Backbone as CSV, one residue per row, in Angstrom:
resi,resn,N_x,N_y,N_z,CA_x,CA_y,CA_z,C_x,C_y,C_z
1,UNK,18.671,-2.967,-4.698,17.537,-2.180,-5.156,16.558,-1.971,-4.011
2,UNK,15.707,-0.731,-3.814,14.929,-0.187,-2.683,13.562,0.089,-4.008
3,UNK,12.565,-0.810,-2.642,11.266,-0.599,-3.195,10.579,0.195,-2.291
4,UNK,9.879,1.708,-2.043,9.105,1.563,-1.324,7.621,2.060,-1.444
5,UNK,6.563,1.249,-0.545,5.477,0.920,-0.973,4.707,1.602,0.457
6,UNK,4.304,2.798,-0.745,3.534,3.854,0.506,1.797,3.346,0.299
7,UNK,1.401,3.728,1.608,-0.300,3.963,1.448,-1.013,5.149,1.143
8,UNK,-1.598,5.442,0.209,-2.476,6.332,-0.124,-2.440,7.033,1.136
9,UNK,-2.999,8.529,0.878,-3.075,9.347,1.525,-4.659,9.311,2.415
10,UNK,-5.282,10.222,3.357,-6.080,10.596,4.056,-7.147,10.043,2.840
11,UNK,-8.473,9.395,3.029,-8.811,9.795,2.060,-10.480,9.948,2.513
12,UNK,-11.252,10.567,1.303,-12.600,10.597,1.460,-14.269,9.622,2.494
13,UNK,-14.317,9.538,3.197,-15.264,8.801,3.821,-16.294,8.857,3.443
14,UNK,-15.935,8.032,1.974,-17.561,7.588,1.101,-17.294,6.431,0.189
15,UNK,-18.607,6.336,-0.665,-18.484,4.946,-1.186,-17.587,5.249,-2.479
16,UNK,-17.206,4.164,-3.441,-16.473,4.610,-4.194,-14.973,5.182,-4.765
17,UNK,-14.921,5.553,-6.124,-13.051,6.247,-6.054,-12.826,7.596,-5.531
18,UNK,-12.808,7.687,-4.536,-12.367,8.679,-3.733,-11.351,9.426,-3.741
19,UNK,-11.417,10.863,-3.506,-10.376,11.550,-3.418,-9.507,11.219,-2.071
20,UNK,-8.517,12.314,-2.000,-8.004,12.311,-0.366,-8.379,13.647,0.115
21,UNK,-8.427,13.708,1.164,-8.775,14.908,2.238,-7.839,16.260,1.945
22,UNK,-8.345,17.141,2.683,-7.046,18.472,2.822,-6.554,18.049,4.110
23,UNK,-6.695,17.027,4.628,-5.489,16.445,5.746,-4.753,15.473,4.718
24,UNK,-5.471,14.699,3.699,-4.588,13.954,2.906,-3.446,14.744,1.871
25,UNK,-3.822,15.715,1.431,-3.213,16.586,0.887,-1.432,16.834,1.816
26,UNK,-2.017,17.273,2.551,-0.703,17.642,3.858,0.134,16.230,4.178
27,UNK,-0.705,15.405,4.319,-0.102,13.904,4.092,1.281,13.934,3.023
28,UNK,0.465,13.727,1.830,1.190,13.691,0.496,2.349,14.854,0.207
29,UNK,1.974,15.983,0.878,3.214,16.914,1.253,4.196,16.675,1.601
30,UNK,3.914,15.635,2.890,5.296,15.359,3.895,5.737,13.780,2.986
31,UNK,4.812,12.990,2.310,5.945,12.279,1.576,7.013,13.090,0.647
32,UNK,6.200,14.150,-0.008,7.528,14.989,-0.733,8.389,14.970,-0.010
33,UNK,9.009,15.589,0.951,9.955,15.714,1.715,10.395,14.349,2.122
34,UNK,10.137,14.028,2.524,10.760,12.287,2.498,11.372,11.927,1.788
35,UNK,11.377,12.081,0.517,11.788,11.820,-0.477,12.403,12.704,-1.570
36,UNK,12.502,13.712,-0.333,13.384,15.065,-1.322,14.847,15.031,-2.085
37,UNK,15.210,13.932,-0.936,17.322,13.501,-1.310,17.073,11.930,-1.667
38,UNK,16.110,11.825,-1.944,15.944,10.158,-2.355,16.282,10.294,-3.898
39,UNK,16.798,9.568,-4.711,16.924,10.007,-5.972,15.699,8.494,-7.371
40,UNK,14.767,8.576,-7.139,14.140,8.123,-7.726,14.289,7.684,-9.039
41,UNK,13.572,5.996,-9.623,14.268,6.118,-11.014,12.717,5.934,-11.472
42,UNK,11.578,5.608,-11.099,10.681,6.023,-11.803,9.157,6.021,-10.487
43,UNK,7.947,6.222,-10.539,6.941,6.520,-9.671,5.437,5.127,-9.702
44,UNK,5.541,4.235,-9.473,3.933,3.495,-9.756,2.746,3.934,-8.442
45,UNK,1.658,3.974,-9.702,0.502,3.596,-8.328,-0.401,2.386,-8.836
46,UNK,-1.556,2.509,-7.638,-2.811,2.459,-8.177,-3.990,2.976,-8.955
47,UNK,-4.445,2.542,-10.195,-5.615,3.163,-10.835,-6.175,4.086,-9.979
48,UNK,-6.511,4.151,-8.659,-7.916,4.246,-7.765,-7.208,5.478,-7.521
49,UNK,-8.055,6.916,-7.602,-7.882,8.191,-7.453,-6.978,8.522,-5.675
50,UNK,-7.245,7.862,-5.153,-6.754,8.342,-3.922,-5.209,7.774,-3.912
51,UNK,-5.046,6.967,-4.582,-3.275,6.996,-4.425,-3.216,7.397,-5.968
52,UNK,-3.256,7.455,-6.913,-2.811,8.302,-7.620,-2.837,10.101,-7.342
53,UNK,-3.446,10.911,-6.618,-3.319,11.895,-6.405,-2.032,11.938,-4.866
54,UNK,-1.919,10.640,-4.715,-1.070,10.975,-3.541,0.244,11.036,-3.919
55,UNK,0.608,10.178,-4.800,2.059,9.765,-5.823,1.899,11.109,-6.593
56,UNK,1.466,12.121,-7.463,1.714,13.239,-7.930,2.684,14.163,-7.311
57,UNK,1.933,14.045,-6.163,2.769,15.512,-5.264,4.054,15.112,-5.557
58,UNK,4.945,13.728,-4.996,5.845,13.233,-5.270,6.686,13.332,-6.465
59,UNK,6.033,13.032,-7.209,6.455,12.765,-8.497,6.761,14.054,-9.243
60,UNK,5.726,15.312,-9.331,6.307,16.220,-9.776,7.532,17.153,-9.002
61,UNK,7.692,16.636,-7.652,8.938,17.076,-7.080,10.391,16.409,-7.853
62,UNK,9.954,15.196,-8.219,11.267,14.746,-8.883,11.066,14.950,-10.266
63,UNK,10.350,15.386,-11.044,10.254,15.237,-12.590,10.057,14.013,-13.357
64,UNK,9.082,13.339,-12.630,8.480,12.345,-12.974,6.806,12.115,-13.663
65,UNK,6.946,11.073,-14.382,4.839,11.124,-14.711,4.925,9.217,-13.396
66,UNK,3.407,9.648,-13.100,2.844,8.477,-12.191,2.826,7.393,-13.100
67,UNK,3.487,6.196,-13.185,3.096,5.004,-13.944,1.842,4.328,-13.193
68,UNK,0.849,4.198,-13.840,-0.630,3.011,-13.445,-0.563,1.739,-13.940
69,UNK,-0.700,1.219,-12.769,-1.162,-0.208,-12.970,-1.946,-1.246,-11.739
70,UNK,-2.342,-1.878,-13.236,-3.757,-2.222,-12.366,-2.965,-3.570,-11.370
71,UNK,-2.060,-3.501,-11.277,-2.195,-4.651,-10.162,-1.535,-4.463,-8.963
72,UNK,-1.597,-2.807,-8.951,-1.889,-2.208,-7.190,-3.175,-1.678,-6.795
73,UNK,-3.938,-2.410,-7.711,-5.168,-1.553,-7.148,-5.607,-2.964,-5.766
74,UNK,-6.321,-2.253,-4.788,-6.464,-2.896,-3.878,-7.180,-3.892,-3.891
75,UNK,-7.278,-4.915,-2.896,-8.335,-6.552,-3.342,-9.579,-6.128,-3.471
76,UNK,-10.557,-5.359,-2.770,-11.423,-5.016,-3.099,-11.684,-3.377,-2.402
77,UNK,-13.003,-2.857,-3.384,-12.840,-1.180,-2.854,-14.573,-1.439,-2.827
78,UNK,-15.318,-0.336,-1.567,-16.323,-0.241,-1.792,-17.091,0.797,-3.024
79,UNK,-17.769,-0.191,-3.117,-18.577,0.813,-4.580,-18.307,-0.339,-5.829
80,UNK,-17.484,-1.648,-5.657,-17.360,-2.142,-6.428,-18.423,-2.875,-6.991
81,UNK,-19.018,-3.436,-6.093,-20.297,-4.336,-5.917,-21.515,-3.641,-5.922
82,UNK,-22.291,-3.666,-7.089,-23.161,-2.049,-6.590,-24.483,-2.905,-5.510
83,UNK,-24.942,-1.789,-4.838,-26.103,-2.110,-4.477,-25.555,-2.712,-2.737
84,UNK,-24.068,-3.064,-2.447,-23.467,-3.496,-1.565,-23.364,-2.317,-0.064
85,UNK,-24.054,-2.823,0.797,-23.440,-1.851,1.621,-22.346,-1.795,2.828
86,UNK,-21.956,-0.600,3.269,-20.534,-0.950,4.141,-20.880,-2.109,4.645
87,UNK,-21.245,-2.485,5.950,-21.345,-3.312,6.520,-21.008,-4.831,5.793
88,UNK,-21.968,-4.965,4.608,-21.624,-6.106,4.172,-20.104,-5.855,3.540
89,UNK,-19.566,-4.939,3.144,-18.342,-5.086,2.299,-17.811,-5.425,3.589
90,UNK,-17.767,-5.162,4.840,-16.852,-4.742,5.825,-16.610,-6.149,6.163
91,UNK,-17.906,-6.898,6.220,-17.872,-8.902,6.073,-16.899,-9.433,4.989
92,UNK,-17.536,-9.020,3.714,-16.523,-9.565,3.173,-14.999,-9.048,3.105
93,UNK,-14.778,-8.043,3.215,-13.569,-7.760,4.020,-12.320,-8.753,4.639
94,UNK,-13.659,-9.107,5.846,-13.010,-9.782,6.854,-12.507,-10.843,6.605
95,UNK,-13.885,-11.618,5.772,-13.837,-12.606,5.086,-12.420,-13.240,4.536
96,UNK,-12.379,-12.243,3.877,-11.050,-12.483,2.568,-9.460,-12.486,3.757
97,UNK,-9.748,-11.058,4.550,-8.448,-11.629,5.295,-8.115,-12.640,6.555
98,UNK,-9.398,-13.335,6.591,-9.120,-14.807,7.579,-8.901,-15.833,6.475
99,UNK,-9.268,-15.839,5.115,-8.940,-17.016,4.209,-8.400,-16.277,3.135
100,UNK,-6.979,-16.347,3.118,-6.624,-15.589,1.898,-6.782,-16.365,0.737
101,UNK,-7.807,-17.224,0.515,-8.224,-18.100,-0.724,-9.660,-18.083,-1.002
102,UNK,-10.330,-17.242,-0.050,-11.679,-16.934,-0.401,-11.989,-15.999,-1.450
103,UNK,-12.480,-16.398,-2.766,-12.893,-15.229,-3.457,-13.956,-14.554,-3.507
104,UNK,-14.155,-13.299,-3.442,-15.430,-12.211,-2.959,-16.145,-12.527,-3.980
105,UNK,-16.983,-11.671,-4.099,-17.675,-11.692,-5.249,-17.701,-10.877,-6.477
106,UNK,-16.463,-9.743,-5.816,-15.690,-8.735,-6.857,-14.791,-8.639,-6.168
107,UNK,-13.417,-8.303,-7.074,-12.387,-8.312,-6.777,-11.391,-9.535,-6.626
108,UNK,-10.354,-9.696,-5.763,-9.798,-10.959,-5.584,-9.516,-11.152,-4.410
109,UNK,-9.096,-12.852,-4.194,-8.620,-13.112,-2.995,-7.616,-12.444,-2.310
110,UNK,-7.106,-12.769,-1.052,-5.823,-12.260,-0.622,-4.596,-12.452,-0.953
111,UNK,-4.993,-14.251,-1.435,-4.105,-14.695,-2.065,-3.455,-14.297,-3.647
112,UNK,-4.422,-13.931,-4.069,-4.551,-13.793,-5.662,-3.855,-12.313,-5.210
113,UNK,-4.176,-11.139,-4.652,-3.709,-9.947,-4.216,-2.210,-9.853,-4.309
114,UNK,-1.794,-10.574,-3.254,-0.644,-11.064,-3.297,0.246,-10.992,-4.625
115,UNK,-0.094,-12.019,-5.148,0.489,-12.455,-7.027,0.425,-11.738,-7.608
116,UNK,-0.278,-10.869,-7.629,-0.145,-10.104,-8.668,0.329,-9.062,-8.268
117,UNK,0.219,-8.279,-7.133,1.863,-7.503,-6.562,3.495,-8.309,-6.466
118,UNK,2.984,-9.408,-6.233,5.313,-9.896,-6.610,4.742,-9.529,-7.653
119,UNK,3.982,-10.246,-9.188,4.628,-10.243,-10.483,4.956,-9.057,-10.678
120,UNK,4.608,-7.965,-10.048,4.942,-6.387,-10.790,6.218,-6.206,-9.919
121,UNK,6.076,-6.753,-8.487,8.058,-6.124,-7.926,8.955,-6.735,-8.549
122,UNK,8.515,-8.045,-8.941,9.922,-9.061,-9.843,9.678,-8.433,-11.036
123,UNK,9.019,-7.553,-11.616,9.002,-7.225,-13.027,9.808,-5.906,-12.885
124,UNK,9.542,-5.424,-12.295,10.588,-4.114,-11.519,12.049,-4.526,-10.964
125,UNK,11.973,-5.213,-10.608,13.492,-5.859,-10.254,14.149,-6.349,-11.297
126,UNK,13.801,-6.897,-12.185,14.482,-7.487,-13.248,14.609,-6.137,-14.493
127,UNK,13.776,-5.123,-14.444,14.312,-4.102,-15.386,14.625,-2.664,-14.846
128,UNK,15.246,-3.112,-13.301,16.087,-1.793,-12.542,17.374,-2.198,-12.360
129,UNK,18.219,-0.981,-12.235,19.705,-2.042,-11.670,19.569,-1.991,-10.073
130,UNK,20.799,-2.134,-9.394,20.828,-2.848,-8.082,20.653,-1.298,-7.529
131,UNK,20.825,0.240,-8.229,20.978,1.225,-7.258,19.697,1.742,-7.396
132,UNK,18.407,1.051,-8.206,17.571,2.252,-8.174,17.056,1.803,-7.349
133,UNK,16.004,3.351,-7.213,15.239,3.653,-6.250,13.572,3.698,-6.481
134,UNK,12.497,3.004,-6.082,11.247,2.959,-7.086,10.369,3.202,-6.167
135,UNK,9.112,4.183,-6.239,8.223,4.359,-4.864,7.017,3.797,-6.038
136,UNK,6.311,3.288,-5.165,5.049,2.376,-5.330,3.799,2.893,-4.455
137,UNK,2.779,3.650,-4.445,1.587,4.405,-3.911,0.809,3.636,-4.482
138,UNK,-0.069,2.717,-3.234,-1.086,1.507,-3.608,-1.955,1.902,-2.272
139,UNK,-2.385,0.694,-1.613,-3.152,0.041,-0.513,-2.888,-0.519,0.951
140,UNK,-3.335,-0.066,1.546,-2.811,-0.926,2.715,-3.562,-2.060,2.855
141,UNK,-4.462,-2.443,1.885,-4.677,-4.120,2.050,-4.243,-4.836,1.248
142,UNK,-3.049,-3.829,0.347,-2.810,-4.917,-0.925,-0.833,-5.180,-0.271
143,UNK,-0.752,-4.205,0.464,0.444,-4.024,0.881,0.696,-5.418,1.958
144,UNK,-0.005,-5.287,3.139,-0.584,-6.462,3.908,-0.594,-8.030,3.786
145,UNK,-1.722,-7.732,2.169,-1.560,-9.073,1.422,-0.580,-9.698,1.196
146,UNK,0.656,-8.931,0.586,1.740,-9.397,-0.372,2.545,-9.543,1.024
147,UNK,2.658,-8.798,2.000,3.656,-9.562,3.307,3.558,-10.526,3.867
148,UNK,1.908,-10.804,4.249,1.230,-12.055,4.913,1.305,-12.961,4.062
149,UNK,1.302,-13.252,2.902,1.067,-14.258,1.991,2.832,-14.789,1.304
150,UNK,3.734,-13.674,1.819,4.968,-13.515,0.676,6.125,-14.571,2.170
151,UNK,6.161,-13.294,3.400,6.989,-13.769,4.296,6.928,-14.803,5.656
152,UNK,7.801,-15.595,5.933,6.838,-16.226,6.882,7.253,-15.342,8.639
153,UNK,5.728,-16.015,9.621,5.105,-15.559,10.408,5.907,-15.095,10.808
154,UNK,7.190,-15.468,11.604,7.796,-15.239,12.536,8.820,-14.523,12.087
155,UNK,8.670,-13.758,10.376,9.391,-12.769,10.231,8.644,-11.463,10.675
156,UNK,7.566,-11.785,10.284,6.436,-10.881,10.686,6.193,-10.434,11.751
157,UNK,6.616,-11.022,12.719,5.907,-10.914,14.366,7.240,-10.221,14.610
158,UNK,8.013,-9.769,13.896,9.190,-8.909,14.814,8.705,-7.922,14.347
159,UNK,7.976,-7.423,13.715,7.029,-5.811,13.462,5.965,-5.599,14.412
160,UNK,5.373,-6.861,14.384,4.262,-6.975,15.087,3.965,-8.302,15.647
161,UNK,4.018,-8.132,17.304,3.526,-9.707,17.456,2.591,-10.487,16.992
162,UNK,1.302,-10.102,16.832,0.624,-10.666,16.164,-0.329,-10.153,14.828
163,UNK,1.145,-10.055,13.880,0.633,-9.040,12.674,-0.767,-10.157,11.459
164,UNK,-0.544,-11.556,12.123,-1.420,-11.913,11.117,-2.868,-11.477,11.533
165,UNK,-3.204,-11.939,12.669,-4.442,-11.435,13.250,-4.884,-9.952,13.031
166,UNK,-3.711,-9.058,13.361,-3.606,-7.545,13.226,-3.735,-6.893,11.547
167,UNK,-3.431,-7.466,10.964,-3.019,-6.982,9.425,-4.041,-6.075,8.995
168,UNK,-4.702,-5.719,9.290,-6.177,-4.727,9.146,-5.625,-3.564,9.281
169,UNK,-4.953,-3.266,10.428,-4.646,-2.265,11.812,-3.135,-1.708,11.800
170,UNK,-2.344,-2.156,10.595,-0.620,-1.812,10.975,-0.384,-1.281,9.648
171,UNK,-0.711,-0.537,9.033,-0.200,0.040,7.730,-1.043,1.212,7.465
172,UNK,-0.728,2.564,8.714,-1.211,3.827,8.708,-1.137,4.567,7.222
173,UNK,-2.393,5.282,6.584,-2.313,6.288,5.579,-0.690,7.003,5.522
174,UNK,0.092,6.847,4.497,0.946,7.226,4.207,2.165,6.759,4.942
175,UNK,2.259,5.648,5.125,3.628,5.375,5.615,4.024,4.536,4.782
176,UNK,5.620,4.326,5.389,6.457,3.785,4.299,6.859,2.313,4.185
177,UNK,6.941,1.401,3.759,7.440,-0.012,3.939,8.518,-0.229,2.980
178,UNK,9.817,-0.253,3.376,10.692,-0.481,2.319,11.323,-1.862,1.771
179,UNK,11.491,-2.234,1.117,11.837,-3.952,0.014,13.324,-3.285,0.029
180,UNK,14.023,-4.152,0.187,14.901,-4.789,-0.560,15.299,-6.004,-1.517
181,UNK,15.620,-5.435,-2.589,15.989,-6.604,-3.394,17.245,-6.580,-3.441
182,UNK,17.550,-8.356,-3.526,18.868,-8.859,-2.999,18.921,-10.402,-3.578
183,UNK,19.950,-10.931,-4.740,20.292,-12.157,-4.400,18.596,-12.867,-5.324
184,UNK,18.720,-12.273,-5.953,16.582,-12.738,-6.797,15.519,-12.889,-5.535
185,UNK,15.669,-12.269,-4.626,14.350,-12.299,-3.281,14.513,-10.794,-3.197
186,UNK,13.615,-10.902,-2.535,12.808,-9.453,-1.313,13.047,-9.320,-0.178
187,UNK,13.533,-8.630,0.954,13.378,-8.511,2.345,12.915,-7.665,2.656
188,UNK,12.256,-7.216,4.009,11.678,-5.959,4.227,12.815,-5.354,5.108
189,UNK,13.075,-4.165,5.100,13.987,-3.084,4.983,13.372,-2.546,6.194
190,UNK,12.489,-1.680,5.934,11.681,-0.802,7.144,10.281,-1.187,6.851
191,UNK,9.439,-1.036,8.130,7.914,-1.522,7.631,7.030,-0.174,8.842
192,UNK,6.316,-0.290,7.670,4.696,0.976,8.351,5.605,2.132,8.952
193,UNK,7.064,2.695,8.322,7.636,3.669,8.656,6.126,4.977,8.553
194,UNK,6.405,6.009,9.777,5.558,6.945,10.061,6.070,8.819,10.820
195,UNK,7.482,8.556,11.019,7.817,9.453,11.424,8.212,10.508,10.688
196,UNK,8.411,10.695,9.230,7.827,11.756,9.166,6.056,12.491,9.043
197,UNK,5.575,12.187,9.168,3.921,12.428,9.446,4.132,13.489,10.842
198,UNK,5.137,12.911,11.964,4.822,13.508,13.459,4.420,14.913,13.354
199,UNK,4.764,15.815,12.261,4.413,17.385,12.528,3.110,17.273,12.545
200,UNK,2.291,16.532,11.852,0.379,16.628,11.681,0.053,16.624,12.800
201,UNK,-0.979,16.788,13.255,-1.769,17.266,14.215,-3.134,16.197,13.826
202,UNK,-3.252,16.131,12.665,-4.540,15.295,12.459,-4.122,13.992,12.801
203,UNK,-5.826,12.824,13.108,-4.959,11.424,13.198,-4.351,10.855,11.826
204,UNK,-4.038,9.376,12.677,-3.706,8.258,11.098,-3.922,7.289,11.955
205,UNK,-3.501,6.039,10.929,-3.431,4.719,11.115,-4.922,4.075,11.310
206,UNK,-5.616,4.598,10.482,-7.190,3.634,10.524,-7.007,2.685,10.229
207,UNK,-7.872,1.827,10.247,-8.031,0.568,9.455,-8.328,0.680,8.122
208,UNK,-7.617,-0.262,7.837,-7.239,-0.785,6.213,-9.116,-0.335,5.371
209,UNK,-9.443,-0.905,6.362,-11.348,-1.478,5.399,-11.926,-0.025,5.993
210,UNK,-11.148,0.776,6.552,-12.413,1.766,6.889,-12.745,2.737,6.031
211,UNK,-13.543,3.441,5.456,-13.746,4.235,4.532,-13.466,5.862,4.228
């Protein structure tokens, strides 16, 4: 079974549930095509408007509806905390990904992040067979979470030498990370795949926390 777990598209630089850009738009285009000969057996996102509008494009290419659920929504989003501003979210941010056991003051740990993305891939694994195919449009800090917390280091550091330190910085708007399931575990397949994006002209790969 193939999981793969894209990042939201381009999205809005403001507080709050944000749309995605008309560069995010073009984004979410070229996942269509990505996934044009892929044969899909069903679509999840996140609640949070910017990956659910990114999983659509997708989804109505295959004749699919977006399944929501709340436990891809990311560890924390600004606007959650009212009265909070970047800067401080950008602390606690940081916060959370040097102690993935620190809990914010909204939202959850890294750790907790984590858990509750396996329970939804093992819940997906156990009611797909071995050939489907399942795309998942979430977060790149929830994506992050569940690798740093799931695989160990030195599986990690063959993506990136130093992806724990880095984990902010390696999971560009709209790329692909693919799971395999195998044997009741997970492996990663392909990670922060990006080449189809190369036709854009606009950038990518911000940071995870940037807005």
């Amino acid at each position: 079974m193939k999981i793969y777990l894209v990042r939201h598209a381009i999205k809005e630089k403001t507080i709050g549930d944000v749309p995605i850009t008309k560069e995010g738009v073009k984004q979410a285009q070229l996942i269509v095509q990505y996934f044009k000969n892929i044969p899909l057996s069903s679509i999840f996102s996140s609640p949070l408007r910017r990956a659910r509008e990114t999983a659509e494009y997708t989804a109505r290419m295959h004749d699919l509806s977006v399944r929501i659920d709340n436990r891809l929504r990311e560890r924390a989003n600004w606007g959650d905390l009212p009265d909070q501003t970047f800067q401080e979210f950008v602390e606690m941010w940081d916060r959370c990904t040097k102690d993935p056991d620190f809990v914010p003051p909204v939202g959850d740990s890294a750790r907790r992040a984590c858990e509750r993305m396996s329970s939804l891939l093992y819940e997906l694994a156990e009611g797909h067979t071995l050939e489907s195919r399942v795309l998942i449009v979430t977060h790149g800090g929830l994506i992050t979470d569940y690798l740093a917390n799931t695989f160990q280091e030195n599986v990690l550091n063959q993506y990136h030498p130093q992806f724990i330190i880095e984990q902010s910085n390696l999971i560009p708007e709209c790329s692909i990370t693919k799971l395999r399931y195998d044997n009741k575990s997970f492996s990663i397949e392909q990670f922060a795949y990006t080449e189809h994006l190369e036709t854009m002209e606009v950038g990518h790969g911000t940071s995870i926390r940037d807005i």
